[in-house]
Coordinates of C-alpha atoms and ligand atoms in Angstrom, one line a residue:
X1 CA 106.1 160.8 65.6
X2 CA 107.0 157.3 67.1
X3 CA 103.2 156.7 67.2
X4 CA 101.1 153.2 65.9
X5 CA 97.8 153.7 65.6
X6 CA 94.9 150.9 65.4
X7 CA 91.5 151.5 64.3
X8 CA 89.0 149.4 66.1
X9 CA 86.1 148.2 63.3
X10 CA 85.4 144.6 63.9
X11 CA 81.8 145.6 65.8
X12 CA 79.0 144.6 64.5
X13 CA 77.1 147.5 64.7
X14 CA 73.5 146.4 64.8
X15 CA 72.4 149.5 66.3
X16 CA 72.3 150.5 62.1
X17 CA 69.8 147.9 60.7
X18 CA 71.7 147.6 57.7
X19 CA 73.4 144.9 55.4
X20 CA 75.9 147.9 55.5
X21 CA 79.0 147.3 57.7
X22 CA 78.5 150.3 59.9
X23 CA 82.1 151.9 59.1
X24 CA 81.3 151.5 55.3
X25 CA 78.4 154.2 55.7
X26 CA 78.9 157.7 54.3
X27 CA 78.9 161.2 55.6
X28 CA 79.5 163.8 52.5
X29 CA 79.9 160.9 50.2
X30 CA 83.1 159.5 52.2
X31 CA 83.0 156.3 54.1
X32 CA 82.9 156.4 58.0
X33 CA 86.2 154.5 58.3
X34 CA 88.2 156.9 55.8
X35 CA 87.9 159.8 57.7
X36 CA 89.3 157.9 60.6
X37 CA 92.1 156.1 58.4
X38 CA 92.7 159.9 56.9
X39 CA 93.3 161.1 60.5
X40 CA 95.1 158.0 61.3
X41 CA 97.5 158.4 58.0
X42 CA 98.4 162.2 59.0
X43 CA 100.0 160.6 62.6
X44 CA 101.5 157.6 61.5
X45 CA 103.3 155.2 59.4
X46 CA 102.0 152.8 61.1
X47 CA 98.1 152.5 60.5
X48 CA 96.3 148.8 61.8
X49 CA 92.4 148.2 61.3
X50 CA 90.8 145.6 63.5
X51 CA 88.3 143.7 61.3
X52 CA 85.6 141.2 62.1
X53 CA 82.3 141.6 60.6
X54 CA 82.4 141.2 56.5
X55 CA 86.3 141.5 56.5
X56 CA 86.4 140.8 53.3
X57 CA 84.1 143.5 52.1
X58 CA 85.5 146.7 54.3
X59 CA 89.5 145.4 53.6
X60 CA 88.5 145.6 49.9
X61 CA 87.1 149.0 49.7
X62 CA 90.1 150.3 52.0
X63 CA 92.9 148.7 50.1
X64 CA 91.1 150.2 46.7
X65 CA 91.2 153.5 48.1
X66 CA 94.2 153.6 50.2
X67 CA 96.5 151.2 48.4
X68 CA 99.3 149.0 50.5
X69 CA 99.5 151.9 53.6
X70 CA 97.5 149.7 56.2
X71 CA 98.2 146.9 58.3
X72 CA 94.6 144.5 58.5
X73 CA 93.8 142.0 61.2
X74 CA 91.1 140.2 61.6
X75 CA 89.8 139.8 65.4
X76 CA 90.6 136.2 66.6
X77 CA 87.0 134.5 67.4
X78 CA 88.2 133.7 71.0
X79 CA 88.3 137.3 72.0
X80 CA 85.2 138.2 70.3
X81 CA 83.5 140.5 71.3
X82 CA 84.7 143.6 72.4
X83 CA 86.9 146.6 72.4
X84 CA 89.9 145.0 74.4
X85 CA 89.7 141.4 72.6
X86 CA 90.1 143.2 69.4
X87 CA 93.7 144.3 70.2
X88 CA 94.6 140.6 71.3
X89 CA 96.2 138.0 68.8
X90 CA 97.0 134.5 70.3
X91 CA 96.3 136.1 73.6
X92 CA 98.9 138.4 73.3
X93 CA 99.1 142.3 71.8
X94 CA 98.9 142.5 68.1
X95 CA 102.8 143.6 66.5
X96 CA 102.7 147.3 66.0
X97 CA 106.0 149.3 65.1
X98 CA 106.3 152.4 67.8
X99 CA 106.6 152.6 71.7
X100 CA 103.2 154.8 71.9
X101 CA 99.8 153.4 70.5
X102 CA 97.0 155.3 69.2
X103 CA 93.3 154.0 69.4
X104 CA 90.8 155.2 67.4
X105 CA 87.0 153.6 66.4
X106 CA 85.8 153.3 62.7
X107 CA 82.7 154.8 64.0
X108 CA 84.2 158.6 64.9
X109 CA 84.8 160.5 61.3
X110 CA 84.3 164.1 62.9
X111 CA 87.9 163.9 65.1
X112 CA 90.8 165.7 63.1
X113 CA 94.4 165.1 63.9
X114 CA 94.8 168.8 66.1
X115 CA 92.5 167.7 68.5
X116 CA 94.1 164.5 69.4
X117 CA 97.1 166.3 70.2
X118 CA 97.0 166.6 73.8
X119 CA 96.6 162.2 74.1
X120 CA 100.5 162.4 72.9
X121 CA 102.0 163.7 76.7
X122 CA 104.5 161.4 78.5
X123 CA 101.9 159.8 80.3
X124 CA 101.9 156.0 80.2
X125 CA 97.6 156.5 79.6
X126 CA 96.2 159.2 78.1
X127 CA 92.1 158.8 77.5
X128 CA 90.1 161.2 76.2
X129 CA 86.5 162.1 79.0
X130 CA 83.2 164.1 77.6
X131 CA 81.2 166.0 79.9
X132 CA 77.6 165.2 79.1
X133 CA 74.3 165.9 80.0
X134 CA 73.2 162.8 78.4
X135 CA 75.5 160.4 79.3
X136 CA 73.1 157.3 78.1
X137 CA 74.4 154.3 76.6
X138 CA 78.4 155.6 77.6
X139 CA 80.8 153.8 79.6
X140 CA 81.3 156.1 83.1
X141 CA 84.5 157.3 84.2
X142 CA 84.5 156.9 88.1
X143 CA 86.6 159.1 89.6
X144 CA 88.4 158.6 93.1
X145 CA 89.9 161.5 95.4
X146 CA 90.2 163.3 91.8
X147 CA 92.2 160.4 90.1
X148 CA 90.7 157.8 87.2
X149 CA 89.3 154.6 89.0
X150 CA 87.4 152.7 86.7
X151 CA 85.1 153.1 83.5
X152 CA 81.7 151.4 84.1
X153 CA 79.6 150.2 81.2
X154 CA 76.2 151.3 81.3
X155 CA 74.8 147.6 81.2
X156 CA 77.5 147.0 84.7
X157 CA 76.7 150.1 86.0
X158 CA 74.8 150.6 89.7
X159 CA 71.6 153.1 89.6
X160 CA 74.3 155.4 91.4
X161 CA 77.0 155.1 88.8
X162 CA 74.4 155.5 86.3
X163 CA 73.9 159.4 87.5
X164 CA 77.6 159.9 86.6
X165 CA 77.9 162.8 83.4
X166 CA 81.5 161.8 82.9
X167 CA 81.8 159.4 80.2
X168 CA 84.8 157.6 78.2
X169 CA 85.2 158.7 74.4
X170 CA 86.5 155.3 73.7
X171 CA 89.5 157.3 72.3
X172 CA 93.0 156.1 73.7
X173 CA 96.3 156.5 73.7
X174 CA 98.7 154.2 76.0
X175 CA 102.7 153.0 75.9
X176 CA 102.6 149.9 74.5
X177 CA 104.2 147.8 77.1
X178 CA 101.7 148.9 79.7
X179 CA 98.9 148.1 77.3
X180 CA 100.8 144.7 76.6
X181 CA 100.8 143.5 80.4
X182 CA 97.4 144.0 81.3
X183 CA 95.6 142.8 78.0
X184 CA 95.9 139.5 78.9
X185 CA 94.4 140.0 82.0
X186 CA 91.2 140.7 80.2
X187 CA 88.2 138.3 80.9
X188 CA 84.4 138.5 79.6
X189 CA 82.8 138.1 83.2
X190 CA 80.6 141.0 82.3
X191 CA 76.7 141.8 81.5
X192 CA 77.8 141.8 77.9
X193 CA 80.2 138.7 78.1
X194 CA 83.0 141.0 76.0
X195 CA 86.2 141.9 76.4
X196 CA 86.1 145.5 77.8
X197 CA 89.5 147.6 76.8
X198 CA 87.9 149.7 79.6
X199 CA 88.9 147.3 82.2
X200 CA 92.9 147.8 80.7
X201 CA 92.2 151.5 83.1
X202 CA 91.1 149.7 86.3
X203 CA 93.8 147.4 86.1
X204 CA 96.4 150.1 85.8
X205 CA 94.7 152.6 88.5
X206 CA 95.0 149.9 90.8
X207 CA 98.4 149.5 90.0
X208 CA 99.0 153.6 90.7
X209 CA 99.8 153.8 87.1
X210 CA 99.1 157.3 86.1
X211 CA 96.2 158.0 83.4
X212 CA 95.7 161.3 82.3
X213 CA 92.4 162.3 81.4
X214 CA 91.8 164.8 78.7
X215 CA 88.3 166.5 78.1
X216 CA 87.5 166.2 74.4
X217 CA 84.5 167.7 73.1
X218 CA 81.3 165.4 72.5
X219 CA 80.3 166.8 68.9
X220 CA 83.6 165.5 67.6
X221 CA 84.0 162.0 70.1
X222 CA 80.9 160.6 70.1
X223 CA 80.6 157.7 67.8
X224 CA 78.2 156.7 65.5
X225 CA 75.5 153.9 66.6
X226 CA 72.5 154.9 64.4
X227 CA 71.7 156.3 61.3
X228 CA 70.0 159.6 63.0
X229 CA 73.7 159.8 65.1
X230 CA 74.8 159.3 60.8
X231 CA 72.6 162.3 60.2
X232 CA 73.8 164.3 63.1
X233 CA 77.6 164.2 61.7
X234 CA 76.7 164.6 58.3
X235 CA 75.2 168.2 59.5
X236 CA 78.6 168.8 61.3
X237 CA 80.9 167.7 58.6
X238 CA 79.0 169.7 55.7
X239 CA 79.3 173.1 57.8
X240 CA 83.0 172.6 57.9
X241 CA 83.0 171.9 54.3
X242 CA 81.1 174.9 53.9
X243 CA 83.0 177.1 55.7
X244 CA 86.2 176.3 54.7
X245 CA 85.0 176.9 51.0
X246 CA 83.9 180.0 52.4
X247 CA 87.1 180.5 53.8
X248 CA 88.8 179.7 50.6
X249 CA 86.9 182.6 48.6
X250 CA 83.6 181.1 47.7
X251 CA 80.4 183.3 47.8
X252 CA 77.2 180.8 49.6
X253 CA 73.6 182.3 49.6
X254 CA 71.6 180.1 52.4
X255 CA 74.9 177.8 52.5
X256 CA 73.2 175.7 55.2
X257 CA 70.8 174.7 52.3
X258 CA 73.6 173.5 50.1
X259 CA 74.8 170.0 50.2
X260 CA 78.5 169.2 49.8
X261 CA 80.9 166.1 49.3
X262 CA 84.1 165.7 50.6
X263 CA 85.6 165.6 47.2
X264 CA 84.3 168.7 45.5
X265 CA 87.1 171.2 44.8
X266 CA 86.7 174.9 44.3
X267 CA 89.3 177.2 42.3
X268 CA 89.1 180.9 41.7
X269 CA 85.9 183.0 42.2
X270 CA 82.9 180.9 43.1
X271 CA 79.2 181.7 43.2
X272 CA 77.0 178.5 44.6
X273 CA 73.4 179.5 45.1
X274 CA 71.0 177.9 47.8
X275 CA 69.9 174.3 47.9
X276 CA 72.6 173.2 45.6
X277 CA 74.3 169.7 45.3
X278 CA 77.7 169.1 44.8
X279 CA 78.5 165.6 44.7
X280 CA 81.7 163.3 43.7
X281 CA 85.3 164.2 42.2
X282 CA 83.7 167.9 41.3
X283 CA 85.3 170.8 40.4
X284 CA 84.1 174.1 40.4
X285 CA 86.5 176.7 38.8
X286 CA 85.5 180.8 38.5
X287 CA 81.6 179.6 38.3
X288 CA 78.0 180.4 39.3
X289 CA 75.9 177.3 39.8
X290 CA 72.6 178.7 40.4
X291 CA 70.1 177.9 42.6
X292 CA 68.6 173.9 42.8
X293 CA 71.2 172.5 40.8
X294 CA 72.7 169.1 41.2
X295 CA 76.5 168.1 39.9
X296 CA 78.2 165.1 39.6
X297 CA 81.7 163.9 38.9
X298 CA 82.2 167.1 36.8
X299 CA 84.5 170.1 35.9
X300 CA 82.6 173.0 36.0
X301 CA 85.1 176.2 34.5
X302 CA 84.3 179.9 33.6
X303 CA 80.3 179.3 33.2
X304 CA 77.4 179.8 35.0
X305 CA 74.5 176.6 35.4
X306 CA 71.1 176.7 36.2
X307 CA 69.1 176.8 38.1
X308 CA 67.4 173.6 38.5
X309 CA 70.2 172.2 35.8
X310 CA 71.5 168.8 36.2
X311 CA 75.1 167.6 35.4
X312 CA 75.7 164.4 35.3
X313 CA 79.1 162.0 35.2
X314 CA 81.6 163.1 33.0
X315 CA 81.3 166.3 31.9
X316 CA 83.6 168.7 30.9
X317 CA 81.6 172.5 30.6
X318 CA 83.9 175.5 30.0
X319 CA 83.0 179.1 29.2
X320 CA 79.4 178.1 28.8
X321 CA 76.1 178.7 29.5
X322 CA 74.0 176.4 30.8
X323 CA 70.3 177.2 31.7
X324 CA 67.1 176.1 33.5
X325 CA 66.4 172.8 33.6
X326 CA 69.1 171.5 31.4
X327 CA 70.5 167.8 31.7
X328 CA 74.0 167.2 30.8
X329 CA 75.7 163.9 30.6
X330 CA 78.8 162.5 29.5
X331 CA 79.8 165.8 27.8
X332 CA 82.4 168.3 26.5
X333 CA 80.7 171.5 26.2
X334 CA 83.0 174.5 25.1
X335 CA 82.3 178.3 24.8
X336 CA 78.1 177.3 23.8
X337 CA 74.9 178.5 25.1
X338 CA 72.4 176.0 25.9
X339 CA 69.6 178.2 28.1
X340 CA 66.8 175.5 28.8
X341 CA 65.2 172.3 29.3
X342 CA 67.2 170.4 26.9
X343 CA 69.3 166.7 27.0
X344 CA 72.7 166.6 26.0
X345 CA 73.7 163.2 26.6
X346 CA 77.7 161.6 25.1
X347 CA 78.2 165.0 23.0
X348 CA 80.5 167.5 21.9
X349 CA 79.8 170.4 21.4
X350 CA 82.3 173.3 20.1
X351 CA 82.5 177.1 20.5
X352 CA 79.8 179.7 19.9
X353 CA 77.2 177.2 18.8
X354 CA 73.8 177.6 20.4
X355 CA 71.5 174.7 21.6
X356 CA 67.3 175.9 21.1
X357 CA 65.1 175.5 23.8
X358 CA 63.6 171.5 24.1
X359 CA 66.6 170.2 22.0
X360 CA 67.6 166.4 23.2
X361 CA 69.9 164.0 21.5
X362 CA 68.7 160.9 21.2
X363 CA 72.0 159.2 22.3
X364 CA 70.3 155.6 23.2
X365 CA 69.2 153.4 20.7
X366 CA 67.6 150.7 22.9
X367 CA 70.9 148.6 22.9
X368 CA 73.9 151.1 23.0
X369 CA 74.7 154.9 23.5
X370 CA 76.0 157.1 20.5
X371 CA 77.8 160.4 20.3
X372 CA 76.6 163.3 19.0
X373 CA 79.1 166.0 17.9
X374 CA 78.3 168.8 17.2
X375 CA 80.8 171.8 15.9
X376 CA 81.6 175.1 16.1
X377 CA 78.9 178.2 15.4
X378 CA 76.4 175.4 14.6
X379 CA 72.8 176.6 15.7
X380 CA 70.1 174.3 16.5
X381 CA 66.8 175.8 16.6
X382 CA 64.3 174.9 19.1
X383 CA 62.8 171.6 20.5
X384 CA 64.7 169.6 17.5
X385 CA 65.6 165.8 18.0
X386 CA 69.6 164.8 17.2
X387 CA 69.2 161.2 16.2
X388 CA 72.9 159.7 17.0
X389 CA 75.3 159.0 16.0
X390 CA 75.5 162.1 14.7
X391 CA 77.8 164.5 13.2
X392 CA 77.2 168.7 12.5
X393 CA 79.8 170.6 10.9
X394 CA 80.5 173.8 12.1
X395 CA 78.7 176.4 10.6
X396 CA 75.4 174.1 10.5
X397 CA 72.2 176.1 10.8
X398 CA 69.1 173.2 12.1
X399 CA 65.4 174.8 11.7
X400 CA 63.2 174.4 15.0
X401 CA 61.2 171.5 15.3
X402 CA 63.6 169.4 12.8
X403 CA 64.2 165.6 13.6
X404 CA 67.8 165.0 12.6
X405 CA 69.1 162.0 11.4
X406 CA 71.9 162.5 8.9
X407 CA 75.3 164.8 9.5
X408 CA 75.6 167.7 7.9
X409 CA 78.3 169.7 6.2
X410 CA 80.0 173.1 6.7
X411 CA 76.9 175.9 6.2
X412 CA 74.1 173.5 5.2
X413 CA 70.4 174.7 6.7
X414 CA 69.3 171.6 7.8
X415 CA 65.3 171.2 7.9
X416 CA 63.0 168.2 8.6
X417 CA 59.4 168.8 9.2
X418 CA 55.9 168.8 6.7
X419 CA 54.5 172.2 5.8
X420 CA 52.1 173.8 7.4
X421 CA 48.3 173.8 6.5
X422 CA 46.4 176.5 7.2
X423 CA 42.5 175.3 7.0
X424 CA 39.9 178.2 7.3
X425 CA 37.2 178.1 10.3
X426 CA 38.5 174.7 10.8
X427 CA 38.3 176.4 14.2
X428 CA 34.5 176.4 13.8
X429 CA 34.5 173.3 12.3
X430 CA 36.0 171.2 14.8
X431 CA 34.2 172.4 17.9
X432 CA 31.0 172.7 16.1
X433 CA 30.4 176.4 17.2
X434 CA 29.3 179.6 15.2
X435 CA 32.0 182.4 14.2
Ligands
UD1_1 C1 82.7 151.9 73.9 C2 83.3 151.9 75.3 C3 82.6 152.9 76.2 C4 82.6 154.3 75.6 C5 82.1 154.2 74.1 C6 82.4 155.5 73.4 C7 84.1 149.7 75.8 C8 83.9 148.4 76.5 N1 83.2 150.6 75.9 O1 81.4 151.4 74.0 O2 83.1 153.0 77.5 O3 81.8 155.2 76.3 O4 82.8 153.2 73.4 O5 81.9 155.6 72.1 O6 85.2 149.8 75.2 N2 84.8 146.9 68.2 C9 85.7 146.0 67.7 N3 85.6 144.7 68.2 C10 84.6 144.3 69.0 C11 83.7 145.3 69.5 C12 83.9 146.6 69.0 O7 86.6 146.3 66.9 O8 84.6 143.1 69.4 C13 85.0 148.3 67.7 C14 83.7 148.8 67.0 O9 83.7 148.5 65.6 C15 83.7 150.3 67.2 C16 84.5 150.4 68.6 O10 85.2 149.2 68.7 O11 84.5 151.0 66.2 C17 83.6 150.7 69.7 O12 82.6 149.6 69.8 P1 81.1 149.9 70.3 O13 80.4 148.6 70.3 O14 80.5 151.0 69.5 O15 81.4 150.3 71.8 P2 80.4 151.1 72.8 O16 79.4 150.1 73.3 O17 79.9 152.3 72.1
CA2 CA1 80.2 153.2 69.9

């Protein structure tokens, strides 16, 4: 399509309270202004952010995650601020490639590409109006004999105008050389003292310039001011991750009790159990995480977790079995058993070997992290202590309670504890009372 789109984020959205440029705050562990960029990137070659507040810090993340696709500009002081000044450079338009321009906010992640779809007609203006019941805090759209008159900020707006329920979404899309001949006409004479884009649509509805309005739904076009608006589209967003893994073949028990990111894939059959986290670059392949369980940045293939297991960063578990209470970190785990409470921290650990209840490597010496690997058909009896680094041939058979310090080799029965006293009526003895 022969479409530019420019992203407005320059605001300095204090409605937050947060250090946090607003756009840089996460829904399902994805920034704000990603999901916009995403939706951006899927119309258009031709992709602009306006920046303002801590350039520097939201150009850096972008440019990491979308490398050399977007255009940046910063807004030029004199037009500062406001939603029209921020398409101005040197009083004039910033240079986009196409005829048609697209403008979105940093502050909207819930639109998708199909539903902006009806802004691309041939008229000149196309703006996007919500029907609300509370239309607090919105710019107005006035109409007059059925036609777009004005849009009145809520700080301009007359006790009258204020009853209005038709409000602007803020979301745009005008031909650029109609856009281009009112801009400059823009002035800051206003309760705010910015720069309305709004009063781009008065200027061309006096001019009979014909602006088509298109009802958009407020769920997805409202923008984000505070963090319990943040919360409100995180809800939203996680029940269309949900059901589109749900979609995709994956079996949910409560599913609104599971939390999901963005980036967590699913393959094959999947079983994910109530109040379960999935979080980061996960994958989940023909697996049952059971319930309470929390994964990070991990491949999950052919086993079943928990519940109340946590995976951490980096691990790799395939055709296993991990149980209750179980922490996992930095780990390849293949074809083993390792049922509960245990710590397997920087190890590998090969097929058919079996991990005892209350086993933990001690992977951290006070100054640096060692491996502990561990091979295949070892088994480590309960609650033992694998002092790395560390190295257990396969075939390795480790008594419970051991404390185990030096590698073993292929079909050695490791042990490590004193022998046992038995000391008769100590019993008695000990709490001074008669057998
Ligand atoms: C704006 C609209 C309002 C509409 C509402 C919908 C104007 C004047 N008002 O109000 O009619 O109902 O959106 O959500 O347009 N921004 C800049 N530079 C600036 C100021 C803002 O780039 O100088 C960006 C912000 O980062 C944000 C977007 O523009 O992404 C909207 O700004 P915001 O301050 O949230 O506008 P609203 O007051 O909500
Ligand atoms: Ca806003």
């Amino acid at each position: 399509m022969n479409l530019s789109v420019v992203i407005l984020a320059a605001g300095s959205g204090t409605r937050m309270k947060s250090d946090t440029p607003k756009v840089l705050h996460k829904i399902c562990g994805e920034e704000l202004l990603f999901y916009s960029i995403e939706c951006a990137l899927e119309l258009s070659d031709d992709v602009h952010i306006i920046l303002y507040h801590q350039a520097d810090k939201i150009r850096q993340v972008c440019e990491q995650r979308f490398p050399s696709t977007l255009s940046f500009h910063i807004q030029d002081h004199a037009n500062f601020p406001g939603t029209g000044g921020a398409l101005l450079q040197d009083k004039k338009l910033l240079s986009t490639k196409y005829p048609k321009l697209l403008i979105l906010n940093g502050d909207m992640p819930l639109i998708t590409p199909s539903s902006l779809t009806p802004f691309f007609s041939n008229s000149p203006i196309s703006m996007g109006v919500i029907h609300s019941s509370n239309p607090f805090g919105y710019g107005r759209v006035i109409l007059k004999e059925g036609r777009v008159q004005k849009i009145i900020e809520e700080k301009d707006a007359t006790q009258d105008e204020k009853e209005v329920c038709t409000i602007n979404s803020g979301i745009y899309c005008f031909d650029r050389d109609v856009l281009e001949s009112y801009l400059p006409k823009l002035s800051n004479q206003n309760a705010q003292k910015e720069y309305y884009l709004t009063d781009v649509i008065k200027f061309a509805s006096q001019d009979e310039i014909s602006i088509s309005s298109i009802d958009v739904s407020e769920e997805e076009f409202s923008g984000i001011n505070d963090k319990s608006q943040l919360a409100q589209a995180q809800e939203i967003m996680l029940n269309r991750l949900r059901k589109k893994a749900m979609k995709d073949g994956v079996i949910m028990h409560l599913p609104h009790t599971i939390y999901l990111e963005k980036s967590v894939r699913f393959e094959g059959e999947c079983e994910i159990e109530q109040g379960v986290q999935l979080l980061g670059k996960t994958l989940i392949q023909n697996s049952h995480i059971k319930a309470h369980s929390v994964i990070r940045d991990s491949q999950i293939i052919s086993s079943d977790i928990g519940p109340m297991a946590h995976i951490r960063p980096k691990c790799r578990i395939e055709n296993s079995h991990i149980g209750n209470f179980v922490e996992v970190k930095n780990s390849h785990l293949s074809g083993i058993k390792a049922g509960h409470l245990s710590y397997l921290g920087d190890s590998e650990i090969g097929e058919g070997s079996n991990i005892g209840a209350g086993v933990i490597t001690c992977n951290y010496d006070g100054k640096t992290k060692h491996k502990t690997l561990i091979g295949k058909n070892v088994f480590v009896g309960s609650d033992c202590q694998l002092i790395a680094p560390l190295k257990l041939a396969d075939h390795t058979l480790i008594g419970a309670g051991s404390t185990v310090r030096k590698d073993s080799k292929e079909g050695d029965l490791v042990i490590s504890r004193s022998d046992q006293k038995n000391i008769a009526d100590g019993f008695f003895m000990f709490f001074k009372e008669k057998k």
